[in-house]
Amino acid sequence: MPGPDKETDLTERIEAFLFDLNRGGSGAGPLRGSAETARETTALLRRITAQARWSSAGDLMEIIRNEGRRMTAAQPSETTVGNMIRRVLKIIREEYARSRGSSEEADQQESLHKLLTSGGVSDENFRQPFAALKPNVIEAINELLTELEGTTDNIAMQALEHIHSNEVIMTIGRSRTVEAFLKDAARKRKFHVIVAECAPFCQGHEMATSLSKAGIETTVITDAAIFAVMSRVNKVIIGTQTVLANGGLRAVNGTHTLALAAKHHSTPLIVCAPMFKLSPQFPNEEDTFHKFVSPHEVLPFTEGEILSKVNVHCPVFDYVPPELITLFISNIGGHAPSYIYRLMSELYHPEDHEL
Amino acid sequence: MAGKGGKQSRSSSGLSGRKGAGDQEEEEQPLQAVLVADSFNRRFFPVTKDQPRALLPLGNVAMIDYTLEFLTSTGVQETFVFCCWMASKIKEHLLKSKWCRPTSPNTVHIITSEMYRSLGDVLRDVDAKSLVRSDFVLVYGDVVSNVDISQALQEHRHRRKMDKNISVMTMICKESSPGHKSRCEEDDVIVAMDSRSQRILHYHKTQGLKRLQFPVNIFHSGSNEFEIRHDLLDCHISICSPQVAELFTDNFDYQTRNDFVRGILVNEEILGNQIHMHVTKDGYGVRVSNLLMYDSVSSDLVRRWVYPLTPEANFVDQKGRSCTYSRHNVYRGSGVSLGHGSQMEENVLIGCDTSIGANCYISNSVIGNNCTIGDNVNLDHAYIWNNVHIASNVVISQSVVCDKVEVKTGVTLNKQCVLAYNVVIGPDISLPEGTVVSMHHPDEEEDEDDDEFLSDDAEVGHSKDKTKLKAFNPAEVGAEGKGYIWKASSLDDTEDEELVRKNCESEDSEPDDPDDPVIPSPETDDVKVFQMEVLGTLQRGLEENIGFDNLVLEINSLKYAYNITMKEVIQILTSVVLEYPFQQQGPQLTPAQYVALLLPLLKKWAPVFKNYVKRVQDHLDCLSAFEEHFLEQDSHWPAMVKVLMNMYQLEILEEETILRWFSQGATTDKSRQLRKNQGVRTGHTAL
């Protein structure tokens, strides 16, 4: 019987992925790129689509929603997972609509007129079975995977439009996207990069090493020196962990300081963020917003007596409000923070915002 | 029992199935672990009378779950859980948990027996059932850790590959300076180790010791870099080779890991086994070995030192047990209701469906699921487990309140109180510091002191009968109270120690090892018997013309049987040989006759000597026995030099050490006189 075998294989894969997510969350551990997580999630969802038992689009969406809920619960701070699940759900909706022959546009556009005329939230039940649905969905997911493969390159390609010769660029911590972006620009232009070290994890050090290896003139500064150095900086280019629905950021600790300093000196702040980091989450949902890891990095456990007398915290993320951000650079071009809501409605179906 | 049989057959089938593949590639073998879900002591008494220690909640999750999560995250694929005390409860818990789901990456086998009385018994059973195939991780069921042991594991495997199976165990220790709250005083050790190879040379518990002594010989072996460290916290995680289980079988007197470590170190030169240590700076690894440690580990957990094993992570994957995390380390489960004006100051964990009344003040506390707490309650460092009812105007500080306890209005629990399961306290009473209240009568405990390993059912039935017999004392537990006061024990160090001494005979009442190299042991009976046996052996060897190999073998086995150190073996052997002529012919021998009798004997037994007398220290030991012998027999001093010369010629003793002995050894008048003896001096000059 190949059926049950396939299914146990699938559940094993899902469990292993959940386990990885659970483990990979520690800030001090090996940093897994979110691009990698996005790819893995999508590949897993493709496998679920191919191997799970479902007869109609509704069934499949239910399965994916269930697994998605578990995946997001395993590591709430990794929003990429949730985002990819929403993208796949949207794909299923579109493919179903196409199979039924109705126009895609009519389905996804929210308009005042539609809100007034439609009876319930959704009159669609996705129960109609289509033979071609499965290959179509898998095909669409494959396209999504191809898109994910190219995101970093797509962003890096735009570097020359933003970085000019002899500019001083500031960045913070280590972001793979920013790293690729700067390196791409360095092929044609000469400029100076100042990296804030981003204590206590000091990923900035790795970033600086990597940049200087690529032949970029690099300076490392402490986080406390950000404001002092800002007056010399022409542009601030940062990465982020998540782009929130209001255009704000959830980025590595210290980014808010950097953004405020940039605002004070009227230095433009550019955020390199691939589309898969766009999350329909708002900053007020504070349950999963913060992430505090072991205070070991701040005050080592070896310290002894003092530890029982003090409270030590080690937060990982900062919230950066949208008004401090000048421009987003994603794999499909540059956007203002106020445009994020629009991208959001293009990427995700409103009913999927809550998994 | 049927379940147990099933488990075992499953494990054995897995064993045979994987063995074929395992032979080819050793690296490919799945990592195994032995988890001992029993502490074999009673430090948590009387709480553990109702619930085994491994299942006590720590941050609202059973301790064994932390251990299993740790093992799983380090890549262990097969875990053997050994249960003894209340094994059925542990089994029930595990079968319901995520570890026994078919998708679990870590296969858990539960092995129960009422016969286990110590760690030694468990490991002997591991050996008897041949459960482990390669290196395994040994932990207790109350270890909370997020240490990454992969590096230690790699080092261990590398060492075993390099020099064939010499290293039998790698202990994981964490650096933390003395005075650290998470250091358990009972476990304070001082370790001497070789800094290059990380080999442990000396290992000593320091609790209650004011002076420490190190045998000098540890500094003569190995490389010339040493570390003597006291800043180590023993994580109670060890990576063991399969030989460890065999060694426990061979040495049936080993009870604890401490016995084992000491035994290996003392017998290092004979058995050739070594123990290594891995010192880590990162991560967290502490064993919850008593209530003090329970307090500090709980607070470390709430302060997120064990990340990612935090309360809100819900790693046990139980439905509806998730909680949210907000600033100042406040965790709230789902369905928590908090009354008007109540404050959760900091480091607070509140379980699901717990309701808290108005104007409460809570700090540094853990509250379990389904509790109700009244108005104006003040909790500080309180550990409240599940289904507890606390009425209004209660003050609790640094105390443990177990499941289903009822605390009535106006009760004050001072520091370090323990309310065991189902107790009712109050109203309007203040319990003094360090009170322990339990539904079990302390006398009943004494009656049953010996049969604490009774099965649960018998135990429960038994205690119920007793409960009916004795009335509660309202002066102690309040007018509506239910429960008996136990001897005032506490979380406090000193008293806890007493408690330990009194209650846990299994671990602490072992006599100081007679083979302790630090204290030169007095002439115990064992030594005398050993001497007689050696004499008998040599005599028989002479009569039956037994080869020296067999003599050595026999003496070695005697050495183990009577637990004799190497030093003593050498000294006894020397004196036995030297006295042999007197033994045979009577004490009236003349020096000339004595020499004539002894010299052929020496020649015959020279290989035996050579087998033992190897290092400089051994030579000196031999010489000191030699000296002692002739000090007693002052009429035979003329013979001495001849014997000494003969021993030199037979290459039993080396010139250098004889000279050293001659120039340094004299401490008493008589021995000085002995050295001045004409013969020796000429012998000395002759050399």
PDB file of C-alpha atoms in Angstrom, chain B residues 429-643:
ATOM      1  CA  ILE B 429      -3.092  30.672  61.282  1.00  0.00           C
ATOM      2  CA  SER B 430       0.506  31.479  60.635  1.00  0.00           C
ATOM      3  CA  LEU B 431       2.854  28.625  59.865  1.00  0.00           C
ATOM      4  CA  PRO B 432       6.379  29.199  61.131  1.00  0.00           C
ATOM      5  CA  GLU B 433       9.355  29.121  58.820  1.00  0.00           C
ATOM      6  CA  GLY B 434      10.196  25.758  57.354  1.00  0.00           C
ATOM      7  CA  THR B 435       6.970  23.935  58.176  1.00  0.00           C
ATOM      8  CA  VAL B 436       6.119  20.846  56.186  1.00  0.00           C
ATOM      9  CA  VAL B 437       2.549  19.643  56.205  1.00  0.00           C
ATOM     10  CA  SER B 438       1.437  16.397  54.634  1.00  0.00           C
ATOM     11  CA  MET B 439      -1.602  14.156  54.650  1.00  0.00           C
ATOM     12  CA  HIS B 440       0.718  11.299  55.526  1.00  0.00           C
ATOM     13  CA  HIS B 441       1.563  10.938  59.173  1.00  0.00           C
ATOM     14  CA  PRO B 442       5.275  11.104  59.902  1.00  0.00           C
ATOM     15  CA  ASP B 443       5.082   7.977  62.073  1.00  0.00           C
ATOM     16  CA  GLU B 444       3.632   6.017  59.245  1.00  0.00           C
ATOM     17  CA  GLU B 445       6.661   7.087  57.315  1.00  0.00           C
ATOM     18  CA  GLU B 446       8.938   5.580  59.926  1.00  0.00           C
ATOM     19  CA  ASP B 447       7.019   2.345  59.900  1.00  0.00           C
ATOM     20  CA  GLU B 448       7.432   2.058  56.233  1.00  0.00           C
ATOM     21  CA  ASP B 449      10.924   3.290  56.105  1.00  0.00           C
ATOM     22  CA  ASP B 450      12.180   0.085  54.664  1.00  0.00           C
ATOM     23  CA  ASP B 451       9.525  -0.673  52.159  1.00  0.00           C
ATOM     24  CA  GLU B 452       9.267   2.614  50.380  1.00  0.00           C
ATOM     25  CA  PHE B 453       9.209   0.756  47.148  1.00  0.00           C
ATOM     26  CA  LEU B 454       5.830  -0.728  47.722  1.00  0.00           C
ATOM     27  CA  SER B 455       3.450  -0.539  44.854  1.00  0.00           C
ATOM     28  CA  ASP B 456       1.186   2.480  44.711  1.00  0.00           C
ATOM     29  CA  ASP B 457      -2.050   0.778  45.493  1.00  0.00           C
ATOM     30  CA  ALA B 458      -0.820  -0.874  48.601  1.00  0.00           C
ATOM     31  CA  GLU B 459       0.677   2.377  49.711  1.00  0.00           C
ATOM     32  CA  VAL B 460      -2.462   4.403  49.234  1.00  0.00           C
ATOM     33  CA  GLY B 461      -4.693   1.889  50.943  1.00  0.00           C
ATOM     34  CA  HIS B 462      -2.300   1.677  53.786  1.00  0.00           C
ATOM     35  CA  SER B 463      -2.122   5.380  54.352  1.00  0.00           C
ATOM     36  CA  LYS B 464      -5.855   5.789  54.284  1.00  0.00           C
ATOM     37  CA  ASP B 465      -6.236   3.414  57.172  1.00  0.00           C
ATOM     38  CA  LYS B 466      -3.703   5.325  59.131  1.00  0.00           C
ATOM     39  CA  THR B 467      -5.277   8.661  58.372  1.00  0.00           C
ATOM     40  CA  LYS B 468      -8.467   7.526  59.954  1.00  0.00           C
ATOM     41  CA  LEU B 469      -6.698   6.493  63.076  1.00  0.00           C
ATOM     42  CA  LYS B 470      -5.093   9.765  63.977  1.00  0.00           C
ATOM     43  CA  ALA B 471      -6.758  13.122  64.409  1.00  0.00           C
ATOM     44  CA  PHE B 472      -5.370  16.368  63.027  1.00  0.00           C
ATOM     45  CA  ASN B 473      -4.018  18.863  65.472  1.00  0.00           C
ATOM     46  CA  PRO B 474      -6.006  22.108  65.107  1.00  0.00           C
ATOM     47  CA  ALA B 475      -3.277  24.097  66.835  1.00  0.00           C
ATOM     48  CA  GLU B 476      -0.890  23.197  64.056  1.00  0.00           C
ATOM     49  CA  VAL B 477      -2.986  23.308  60.917  1.00  0.00           C
ATOM     50  CA  GLY B 478      -5.940  25.490  61.933  1.00  0.00           C
ATOM     51  CA  ALA B 479      -9.503  24.793  63.013  1.00  0.00           C
ATOM     52  CA  GLU B 480     -10.582  23.354  59.667  1.00  0.00           C
ATOM     53  CA  GLY B 481      -7.179  22.107  58.716  1.00  0.00           C
ATOM     54  CA  LYS B 482      -6.241  18.649  57.513  1.00  0.00           C
ATOM     55  CA  GLY B 483      -2.716  17.369  57.598  1.00  0.00           C
ATOM     56  CA  TYR B 484       0.167  16.496  59.866  1.00  0.00           C
ATOM     57  CA  ILE B 485       3.186  18.591  60.629  1.00  0.00           C
ATOM     58  CA  TRP B 486       6.422  16.943  59.688  1.00  0.00           C
ATOM     59  CA  LYS B 487       9.694  17.529  61.358  1.00  0.00           C
ATOM     60  CA  ALA B 488      10.489  21.113  60.509  1.00  0.00           C
ATOM     61  CA  SER B 489      12.594  20.737  57.471  1.00  0.00           C
ATOM     62  CA  SER B 490      13.269  23.566  55.151  1.00  0.00           C
ATOM     63  CA  LEU B 491      14.837  24.788  52.007  1.00  0.00           C
ATOM     64  CA  ASP B 492      17.558  26.144  54.177  1.00  0.00           C
ATOM     65  CA  ASP B 493      21.004  24.741  53.587  1.00  0.00           C
ATOM     66  CA  THR B 494      21.972  23.527  56.983  1.00  0.00           C
ATOM     67  CA  GLU B 495      18.731  21.920  57.854  1.00  0.00           C
ATOM     68  CA  ASP B 496      18.410  20.466  54.454  1.00  0.00           C
ATOM     69  CA  GLU B 497      21.697  18.803  54.986  1.00  0.00           C
ATOM     70  CA  GLU B 498      20.413  17.206  58.123  1.00  0.00           C
ATOM     71  CA  LEU B 499      17.396  16.037  56.283  1.00  0.00           C
ATOM     72  CA  VAL B 500      19.597  14.603  53.646  1.00  0.00           C
ATOM     73  CA  ARG B 501      21.734  12.803  56.145  1.00  0.00           C
ATOM     74  CA  LYS B 502      18.715  11.426  57.829  1.00  0.00           C
ATOM     75  CA  ASN B 503      16.596  10.496  54.913  1.00  0.00           C
ATOM     76  CA  CYS B 504      18.696   9.452  52.062  1.00  0.00           C
ATOM     77  CA  GLU B 505      20.705   6.637  53.362  1.00  0.00           C
ATOM     78  CA  SER B 506      21.124   5.311  49.891  1.00  0.00           C
ATOM     79  CA  GLU B 507      23.368   8.084  48.737  1.00  0.00           C
ATOM     80  CA  ASP B 508      25.029   9.646  51.683  1.00  0.00           C
ATOM     81  CA  SER B 509      25.576   6.963  54.205  1.00  0.00           C
ATOM     82  CA  GLU B 510      28.217   5.155  52.252  1.00  0.00           C
ATOM     83  CA  PRO B 511      31.313   4.948  54.330  1.00  0.00           C
ATOM     84  CA  ASP B 512      34.219   6.993  53.150  1.00  0.00           C
ATOM     85  CA  ASP B 513      35.969   4.938  50.583  1.00  0.00           C
ATOM     86  CA  PRO B 514      38.734   2.960  52.219  1.00  0.00           C
ATOM     87  CA  ASP B 515      40.732   3.327  49.067  1.00  0.00           C
ATOM     88  CA  ASP B 516      40.723   7.066  49.311  1.00  0.00           C
ATOM     89  CA  PRO B 517      44.223   7.989  48.273  1.00  0.00           C
ATOM     90  CA  VAL B 518      44.169  11.100  50.429  1.00  0.00           C
ATOM     91  CA  ILE B 519      43.903   9.427  53.785  1.00  0.00           C
ATOM     92  CA  PRO B 520      46.468   6.715  54.413  1.00  0.00           C
ATOM     93  CA  SER B 521      44.152   4.072  55.663  1.00  0.00           C
ATOM     94  CA  PRO B 522      44.775   2.466  59.037  1.00  0.00           C
ATOM     95  CA  GLU B 523      45.290  -1.257  59.305  1.00  0.00           C
ATOM     96  CA  THR B 524      41.787  -2.336  58.658  1.00  0.00           C
ATOM     97  CA  ASP B 525      40.694  -5.889  58.777  1.00  0.00           C
ATOM     98  CA  ASP B 526      40.665  -6.052  55.030  1.00  0.00           C
ATOM     99  CA  VAL B 527      44.319  -5.213  54.834  1.00  0.00           C
ATOM    100  CA  LYS B 528      45.214  -7.922  57.331  1.00  0.00           C
ATOM    101  CA  VAL B 529      43.142 -10.501  55.561  1.00  0.00           C
ATOM    102  CA  PHE B 530      44.682  -9.433  52.311  1.00  0.00           C
ATOM    103  CA  GLN B 531      48.136  -9.889  53.780  1.00  0.00           C
ATOM    104  CA  MET B 532      47.265 -13.401  54.897  1.00  0.00           C
ATOM    105  CA  GLU B 533      45.868 -14.211  51.510  1.00  0.00           C
ATOM    106  CA  VAL B 534      48.954 -12.954  49.725  1.00  0.00           C
ATOM    107  CA  LEU B 535      51.103 -15.039  51.994  1.00  0.00           C
ATOM    108  CA  GLY B 536      48.969 -18.078  51.286  1.00  0.00           C
ATOM    109  CA  THR B 537      49.129 -17.438  47.587  1.00  0.00           C
ATOM    110  CA  LEU B 538      52.890 -17.141  47.549  1.00  0.00           C
ATOM    111  CA  GLN B 539      53.236 -20.231  49.653  1.00  0.00           C
ATOM    112  CA  ARG B 540      51.021 -22.215  47.362  1.00  0.00           C
ATOM    113  CA  GLY B 541      52.852 -20.804  44.385  1.00  0.00           C
ATOM    114  CA  LEU B 542      56.078 -22.105  45.795  1.00  0.00           C
ATOM    115  CA  GLU B 543      54.698 -25.523  46.639  1.00  0.00           C
ATOM    116  CA  GLU B 544      52.858 -26.088  43.411  1.00  0.00           C
ATOM    117  CA  ASN B 545      55.328 -24.211  41.270  1.00  0.00           C
ATOM    118  CA  ILE B 546      52.715 -21.865  39.824  1.00  0.00           C
ATOM    119  CA  GLY B 547      53.874 -19.459  37.124  1.00  0.00           C
ATOM    120  CA  PHE B 548      54.257 -15.819  38.018  1.00  0.00           C
ATOM    121  CA  ASP B 549      51.438 -14.780  35.622  1.00  0.00           C
ATOM    122  CA  ASN B 550      48.969 -16.701  37.676  1.00  0.00           C
ATOM    123  CA  LEU B 551      50.369 -15.310  40.910  1.00  0.00           C
ATOM    124  CA  VAL B 552      49.881 -11.794  39.631  1.00  0.00           C
ATOM    125  CA  LEU B 553      46.386 -12.626  38.517  1.00  0.00           C
ATOM    126  CA  GLU B 554      45.553 -14.009  41.900  1.00  0.00           C
ATOM    127  CA  ILE B 555      46.961 -11.041  43.752  1.00  0.00           C
ATOM    128  CA  ASN B 556      45.061  -8.697  41.455  1.00  0.00           C
ATOM    129  CA  SER B 557      41.806 -10.417  42.131  1.00  0.00           C
ATOM    130  CA  LEU B 558      42.527 -10.324  45.865  1.00  0.00           C
ATOM    131  CA  LYS B 559      43.217  -6.643  45.532  1.00  0.00           C
ATOM    132  CA  TYR B 560      39.716  -6.094  44.168  1.00  0.00           C
ATOM    133  CA  ALA B 561      38.067  -8.418  46.581  1.00  0.00           C
ATOM    134  CA  TYR B 562      39.487  -6.536  49.564  1.00  0.00           C
ATOM    135  CA  ASN B 563      39.527  -3.106  47.954  1.00  0.00           C
ATOM    136  CA  ILE B 564      43.237  -2.480  48.427  1.00  0.00           C
ATOM    137  CA  THR B 565      45.148   0.366  46.833  1.00  0.00           C
ATOM    138  CA  MET B 566      48.167  -0.113  44.655  1.00  0.00           C
ATOM    139  CA  LYS B 567      50.435   1.358  47.290  1.00  0.00           C
ATOM    140  CA  GLU B 568      49.271  -1.095  49.881  1.00  0.00           C
ATOM    141  CA  VAL B 569      49.665  -3.990  47.505  1.00  0.00           C
ATOM    142  CA  ILE B 570      53.319  -3.114  47.019  1.00  0.00           C
ATOM    143  CA  GLN B 571      53.992  -2.632  50.680  1.00  0.00           C
ATOM    144  CA  ILE B 572      52.238  -5.782  51.728  1.00  0.00           C
ATOM    145  CA  LEU B 573      53.893  -7.812  49.045  1.00  0.00           C
ATOM    146  CA  THR B 574      57.312  -6.583  50.118  1.00  0.00           C
ATOM    147  CA  SER B 575      56.758  -7.242  53.785  1.00  0.00           C
ATOM    148  CA  VAL B 576      55.237 -10.651  53.120  1.00  0.00           C
ATOM    149  CA  VAL B 577      58.221 -11.692  51.058  1.00  0.00           C
ATOM    150  CA  LEU B 578      60.700 -10.365  53.549  1.00  0.00           C
ATOM    151  CA  GLU B 579      58.999 -12.113  56.405  1.00  0.00           C
ATOM    152  CA  TYR B 580      58.609 -15.329  54.540  1.00  0.00           C
ATOM    153  CA  PRO B 581      61.722 -17.043  55.981  1.00  0.00           C
ATOM    154  CA  PHE B 582      60.577 -16.175  59.514  1.00  0.00           C
ATOM    155  CA  GLN B 583      57.150 -17.510  58.774  1.00  0.00           C
ATOM    156  CA  GLN B 584      58.610 -20.811  57.629  1.00  0.00           C
ATOM    157  CA  GLN B 585      61.501 -21.350  59.983  1.00  0.00           C
ATOM    158  CA  GLY B 586      60.638 -19.389  63.109  1.00  0.00           C
ATOM    159  CA  PRO B 587      62.078 -16.106  64.379  1.00  0.00           C
ATOM    160  CA  GLN B 588      65.365 -17.532  65.662  1.00  0.00           C
ATOM    161  CA  LEU B 589      67.107 -17.477  62.266  1.00  0.00           C
ATOM    162  CA  THR B 590      70.562 -15.947  62.127  1.00  0.00           C
ATOM    163  CA  PRO B 591      71.147 -13.207  59.582  1.00  0.00           C
ATOM    164  CA  ALA B 592      73.252 -15.531  57.454  1.00  0.00           C
ATOM    165  CA  GLN B 593      70.582 -18.219  57.402  1.00  0.00           C
ATOM    166  CA  TYR B 594      67.966 -15.594  56.673  1.00  0.00           C
ATOM    167  CA  VAL B 595      69.828 -14.313  53.653  1.00  0.00           C
ATOM    168  CA  ALA B 596      70.438 -17.811  52.408  1.00  0.00           C
ATOM    169  CA  LEU B 597      66.743 -18.575  52.568  1.00  0.00           C
ATOM    170  CA  LEU B 598      65.520 -15.290  51.194  1.00  0.00           C
ATOM    171  CA  LEU B 599      67.727 -14.819  48.179  1.00  0.00           C
ATOM    172  CA  PRO B 600      66.359 -17.760  46.120  1.00  0.00           C
ATOM    173  CA  LEU B 601      62.857 -16.661  47.001  1.00  0.00           C
ATOM    174  CA  LEU B 602      63.528 -13.161  45.804  1.00  0.00           C
ATOM    175  CA  LYS B 603      64.874 -14.505  42.574  1.00  0.00           C
ATOM    176  CA  LYS B 604      61.779 -16.564  42.090  1.00  0.00           C
ATOM    177  CA  TRP B 605      59.374 -13.745  42.816  1.00  0.00           C
ATOM    178  CA  ALA B 606      61.266 -10.993  41.078  1.00  0.00           C
ATOM    179  CA  PRO B 607      58.818 -11.006  38.104  1.00  0.00           C
ATOM    180  CA  VAL B 608      55.927 -10.504  40.506  1.00  0.00           C
ATOM    181  CA  PHE B 609      57.648  -7.488  41.970  1.00  0.00           C
ATOM    182  CA  LYS B 610      58.486  -6.116  38.593  1.00  0.00           C
ATOM    183  CA  ASN B 611      54.840  -6.324  37.660  1.00  0.00           C
ATOM    184  CA  TYR B 612      53.858  -3.997  40.455  1.00  0.00           C
ATOM    185  CA  VAL B 613      56.902  -1.879  41.143  1.00  0.00           C
ATOM    186  CA  LYS B 614      57.145   0.375  38.171  1.00  0.00           C
ATOM    187  CA  ARG B 615      57.057   4.058  38.931  1.00  0.00           C
ATOM    188  CA  VAL B 616      59.362   5.995  41.205  1.00  0.00           C
ATOM    189  CA  GLN B 617      56.640   6.199  43.794  1.00  0.00           C
ATOM    190  CA  ASP B 618      56.286   2.415  43.734  1.00  0.00           C
ATOM    191  CA  HIS B 619      59.981   1.999  44.343  1.00  0.00           C
ATOM    192  CA  LEU B 620      59.795   4.285  47.315  1.00  0.00           C
ATOM    193  CA  ASP B 621      56.772   2.437  48.631  1.00  0.00           C
ATOM    194  CA  CYS B 622      58.647  -0.796  48.319  1.00  0.00           C
ATOM    195  CA  LEU B 623      61.640   0.653  50.097  1.00  0.00           C
ATOM    196  CA  SER B 624      59.568   2.061  52.915  1.00  0.00           C
ATOM    197  CA  ALA B 625      58.070  -1.382  53.509  1.00  0.00           C
ATOM    198  CA  PHE B 626      61.569  -2.740  53.383  1.00  0.00           C
ATOM    199  CA  GLU B 627      62.694  -0.222  55.969  1.00  0.00           C
ATOM    200  CA  GLU B 628      59.743  -0.939  58.192  1.00  0.00           C
ATOM    201  CA  HIS B 629      60.494  -4.613  58.135  1.00  0.00           C
ATOM    202  CA  PHE B 630      64.109  -4.211  59.168  1.00  0.00           C
ATOM    203  CA  LEU B 631      63.259  -1.647  61.811  1.00  0.00           C
ATOM    204  CA  GLU B 632      61.316  -4.373  63.515  1.00  0.00           C
ATOM    205  CA  GLN B 633      64.059  -6.916  63.067  1.00  0.00           C
ATOM    206  CA  ASP B 634      67.078  -4.958  64.282  1.00  0.00           C
ATOM    207  CA  SER B 635      69.118  -8.082  64.848  1.00  0.00           C
ATOM    208  CA  HIS B 636      69.082  -8.734  61.146  1.00  0.00           C
ATOM    209  CA  TRP B 637      70.602  -5.492  60.008  1.00  0.00           C
ATOM    210  CA  PRO B 638      73.659  -7.229  58.689  1.00  0.00           C
ATOM    211  CA  ALA B 639      71.394  -9.144  56.307  1.00  0.00           C
ATOM    212  CA  MET B 640      69.738  -6.010  55.091  1.00  0.00           C
ATOM    213  CA  VAL B 641      72.427  -4.787  52.788  1.00  0.00           C
ATOM    214  CA  LYS B 642      72.685  -8.143  51.100  1.00  0.00           C
ATOM    215  CA  VAL B 643      68.961  -8.252  50.501  1.00  0.00           C
TER     216      VAL B 643
END
